[in-house]
Amino acid sequence: TEENLILAINYRAFKEIKNPVFTVGFYSIDGMLYAGHSTALDHITIESIGGCGTVKVKFYQLPLLPGVYSISVGIFDEKGLSPYDWHQKQYRLHIKPGENPATGIVYLPHKWNIK
């Protein structure tokens, strides 16, 4: 909880793919989507990919509380509709407690002020 997370998406494209969209989704173990991100939503245009490569995305101070989560990653066409490859909820993320305990789903940075 509250540590940075870097996800690396390794790919191998057997032909050139123009304007691919990379996606990442975080899900509860029972399938609820907590957050979905993509290069398209972040206004990042990738002109083309071919051969082997890696796309990394860094999440700062991950707010998920302790537990097990599912991660989906995918590479889609430029409209984000047709997948070239999609690993739906194929990866597990185990979050261990951080320094600040809380209950619920996410840790919200906060400060108490008592007068």
PDB file of C-alpha atoms in Angstrom:
ATOM      1  CA  THR A   1       0.000   0.000   0.000  1.00  0.00           C
ATOM      2  CA  GLU A   2       1.209   3.480  -0.947  1.00  0.00           C
ATOM      3  CA  GLU A   3       4.288   2.251  -2.822  1.00  0.00           C
ATOM      4  CA  ASN A   4       4.991   2.851  -6.504  1.00  0.00           C
ATOM      5  CA  LEU A   5       4.127   0.054  -8.928  1.00  0.00           C
ATOM      6  CA  ILE A   6       5.704  -0.408 -12.342  1.00  0.00           C
ATOM      7  CA  LEU A   7       3.936  -2.759 -14.764  1.00  0.00           C
ATOM      8  CA  ALA A   8       5.885  -3.957 -17.784  1.00  0.00           C
ATOM      9  CA  ILE A   9       3.941  -5.210 -20.788  1.00  0.00           C
ATOM     10  CA  ASN A  10       6.193  -7.272 -23.032  1.00  0.00           C
ATOM     11  CA  TYR A  11       4.975  -7.788 -26.581  1.00  0.00           C
ATOM     12  CA  ARG A  12       5.992  -9.568 -29.763  1.00  0.00           C
ATOM     13  CA  ALA A  13       4.339  -8.294 -32.929  1.00  0.00           C
ATOM     14  CA  PHE A  14       4.767 -10.516 -35.966  1.00  0.00           C
ATOM     15  CA  LYS A  15       3.799  -7.648 -38.239  1.00  0.00           C
ATOM     16  CA  GLU A  16       3.708  -3.892 -37.894  1.00  0.00           C
ATOM     17  CA  ILE A  17       0.786  -2.629 -35.818  1.00  0.00           C
ATOM     18  CA  LYS A  18      -0.136   0.991 -36.404  1.00  0.00           C
ATOM     19  CA  ASN A  19      -1.512   3.133 -33.587  1.00  0.00           C
ATOM     20  CA  PRO A  20      -1.839   0.391 -30.943  1.00  0.00           C
ATOM     21  CA  VAL A  21      -3.527   1.156 -27.645  1.00  0.00           C
ATOM     22  CA  PHE A  22      -2.113  -0.442 -24.485  1.00  0.00           C
ATOM     23  CA  THR A  23      -4.514  -1.013 -21.590  1.00  0.00           C
ATOM     24  CA  VAL A  24      -4.265  -1.951 -17.905  1.00  0.00           C
ATOM     25  CA  GLY A  25      -7.150  -2.763 -15.582  1.00  0.00           C
ATOM     26  CA  PHE A  26      -7.196  -3.374 -11.819  1.00  0.00           C
ATOM     27  CA  TYR A  27      -9.989  -5.603 -10.492  1.00  0.00           C
ATOM     28  CA  SER A  28     -11.134  -6.909  -7.143  1.00  0.00           C
ATOM     29  CA  ILE A  29     -10.876 -10.674  -6.808  1.00  0.00           C
ATOM     30  CA  ASP A  30     -14.647 -10.889  -7.413  1.00  0.00           C
ATOM     31  CA  GLY A  31     -14.323  -8.983 -10.708  1.00  0.00           C
ATOM     32  CA  MET A  32     -15.206  -5.356  -9.905  1.00  0.00           C
ATOM     33  CA  LEU A  33     -13.187  -2.889 -11.966  1.00  0.00           C
ATOM     34  CA  TYR A  34     -11.376  -0.474  -9.649  1.00  0.00           C
ATOM     35  CA  ALA A  35      -9.395   1.399 -12.287  1.00  0.00           C
ATOM     36  CA  GLY A  36      -8.796   1.171 -16.013  1.00  0.00           C
ATOM     37  CA  HIS A  37      -6.067   3.052 -17.843  1.00  0.00           C
ATOM     38  CA  SER A  38      -4.920   3.171 -21.444  1.00  0.00           C
ATOM     39  CA  THR A  39      -2.486   5.040 -23.607  1.00  0.00           C
ATOM     40  CA  ALA A  40      -5.503   6.431 -25.486  1.00  0.00           C
ATOM     41  CA  LEU A  41      -7.191   7.778 -22.341  1.00  0.00           C
ATOM     42  CA  ASP A  42      -3.882   9.408 -21.400  1.00  0.00           C
ATOM     43  CA  HIS A  43      -3.619  10.958 -24.903  1.00  0.00           C
ATOM     44  CA  ILE A  44      -0.472   9.024 -25.761  1.00  0.00           C
ATOM     45  CA  THR A  45      -0.159   8.085 -29.417  1.00  0.00           C
ATOM     46  CA  ILE A  46       2.122   5.217 -30.389  1.00  0.00           C
ATOM     47  CA  GLU A  47       2.709   5.444 -34.133  1.00  0.00           C
ATOM     48  CA  SER A  48       3.542   1.761 -34.592  1.00  0.00           C
ATOM     49  CA  ILE A  49       5.126  -1.286 -33.023  1.00  0.00           C
ATOM     50  CA  GLY A  50       6.794  -4.283 -34.589  1.00  0.00           C
ATOM     51  CA  GLY A  51       9.008  -7.089 -33.362  1.00  0.00           C
ATOM     52  CA  CYS A  52       9.647  -7.320 -29.626  1.00  0.00           C
ATOM     53  CA  GLY A  53       9.410  -4.550 -27.095  1.00  0.00           C
ATOM     54  CA  THR A  54       8.199  -3.442 -23.698  1.00  0.00           C
ATOM     55  CA  VAL A  55       5.786  -0.753 -22.604  1.00  0.00           C
ATOM     56  CA  LYS A  56       5.982   0.277 -18.950  1.00  0.00           C
ATOM     57  CA  VAL A  57       3.483   2.196 -16.881  1.00  0.00           C
ATOM     58  CA  LYS A  58       4.256   3.563 -13.413  1.00  0.00           C
ATOM     59  CA  PHE A  59       1.574   4.053 -10.792  1.00  0.00           C
ATOM     60  CA  TYR A  60       2.570   6.378  -7.987  1.00  0.00           C
ATOM     61  CA  GLN A  61       1.743   5.603  -4.361  1.00  0.00           C
ATOM     62  CA  LEU A  62      -0.683   2.811  -5.218  1.00  0.00           C
ATOM     63  CA  PRO A  63      -3.684   3.372  -2.918  1.00  0.00           C
ATOM     64  CA  LEU A  64      -5.001  -0.211  -2.886  1.00  0.00           C
ATOM     65  CA  LEU A  65      -5.340  -1.685   0.584  1.00  0.00           C
ATOM     66  CA  PRO A  66      -3.985  -5.150   1.508  1.00  0.00           C
ATOM     67  CA  GLY A  67      -5.493  -7.980  -0.483  1.00  0.00           C
ATOM     68  CA  VAL A  68      -5.326  -9.870  -3.758  1.00  0.00           C
ATOM     69  CA  TYR A  69      -6.276  -8.126  -6.989  1.00  0.00           C
ATOM     70  CA  SER A  70      -6.526  -9.170 -10.643  1.00  0.00           C
ATOM     71  CA  ILE A  71      -4.831  -7.270 -13.428  1.00  0.00           C
ATOM     72  CA  SER A  72      -5.761  -7.238 -17.093  1.00  0.00           C
ATOM     73  CA  VAL A  73      -3.436  -6.019 -19.828  1.00  0.00           C
ATOM     74  CA  GLY A  74      -4.110  -5.670 -23.498  1.00  0.00           C
ATOM     75  CA  ILE A  75      -3.090  -4.291 -26.839  1.00  0.00           C
ATOM     76  CA  PHE A  76      -5.996  -3.005 -28.927  1.00  0.00           C
ATOM     77  CA  ASP A  77      -6.563  -1.325 -32.258  1.00  0.00           C
ATOM     78  CA  GLU A  78      -6.474   2.464 -32.390  1.00  0.00           C
ATOM     79  CA  LYS A  79     -10.166   2.724 -31.472  1.00  0.00           C
ATOM     80  CA  GLY A  80      -9.716   0.432 -28.463  1.00  0.00           C
ATOM     81  CA  LEU A  81     -12.388  -1.961 -29.714  1.00  0.00           C
ATOM     82  CA  SER A  82     -10.598  -4.948 -31.227  1.00  0.00           C
ATOM     83  CA  PRO A  83      -7.877  -6.661 -29.207  1.00  0.00           C
ATOM     84  CA  TYR A  84      -4.655  -7.845 -30.777  1.00  0.00           C
ATOM     85  CA  ASP A  85      -3.950  -9.540 -27.458  1.00  0.00           C
ATOM     86  CA  TRP A  86      -5.866  -9.318 -24.194  1.00  0.00           C
ATOM     87  CA  HIS A  87      -5.005 -11.028 -20.936  1.00  0.00           C
ATOM     88  CA  GLN A  88      -8.282 -10.507 -19.069  1.00  0.00           C
ATOM     89  CA  LYS A  89      -7.741 -10.800 -15.287  1.00  0.00           C
ATOM     90  CA  GLN A  90      -4.791 -13.132 -15.890  1.00  0.00           C
ATOM     91  CA  TYR A  91      -2.367 -11.677 -13.375  1.00  0.00           C
ATOM     92  CA  ARG A  92      -2.515 -11.480  -9.586  1.00  0.00           C
ATOM     93  CA  LEU A  93      -1.293  -8.572  -7.517  1.00  0.00           C
ATOM     94  CA  HIS A  94      -0.767  -9.178  -3.812  1.00  0.00           C
ATOM     95  CA  ILE A  95      -0.772  -5.972  -1.770  1.00  0.00           C
ATOM     96  CA  LYS A  96       0.773  -6.095   1.675  1.00  0.00           C
ATOM     97  CA  PRO A  97       0.011  -3.592   4.454  1.00  0.00           C
ATOM     98  CA  GLY A  98       1.799  -0.275   4.364  1.00  0.00           C
ATOM     99  CA  GLU A  99       2.681   2.016   7.218  1.00  0.00           C
ATOM    100  CA  ASN A 100      -0.820   3.517   7.422  1.00  0.00           C
ATOM    101  CA  PRO A 101      -3.569   1.010   8.252  1.00  0.00           C
ATOM    102  CA  ALA A 102      -7.128   1.590   7.042  1.00  0.00           C
ATOM    103  CA  THR A 103     -10.234  -0.349   6.074  1.00  0.00           C
ATOM    104  CA  GLY A 104     -12.115  -0.477   2.778  1.00  0.00           C
ATOM    105  CA  ILE A 105     -10.752  -0.613  -0.751  1.00  0.00           C
ATOM    106  CA  VAL A 106      -8.286   2.267  -1.065  1.00  0.00           C
ATOM    107  CA  TYR A 107      -6.090   4.356   1.169  1.00  0.00           C
ATOM    108  CA  LEU A 108      -6.949   8.050   1.027  1.00  0.00           C
ATOM    109  CA  PRO A 109      -4.118  10.313   2.164  1.00  0.00           C
ATOM    110  CA  HIS A 110      -5.419  12.392   5.044  1.00  0.00           C
ATOM    111  CA  LYS A 111      -4.577  14.467   8.090  1.00  0.00           C
ATOM    112  CA  TRP A 112      -6.627  14.919  11.264  1.00  0.00           C
ATOM    113  CA  ASN A 113      -6.940  18.353  12.820  1.00  0.00           C
ATOM    114  CA  ILE A 114      -8.260  18.318  16.387  1.00  0.00           C
ATOM    115  CA  LYS A 115      -8.716  21.605  18.224  1.00  0.00           C
TER     116      LYS A 115
END
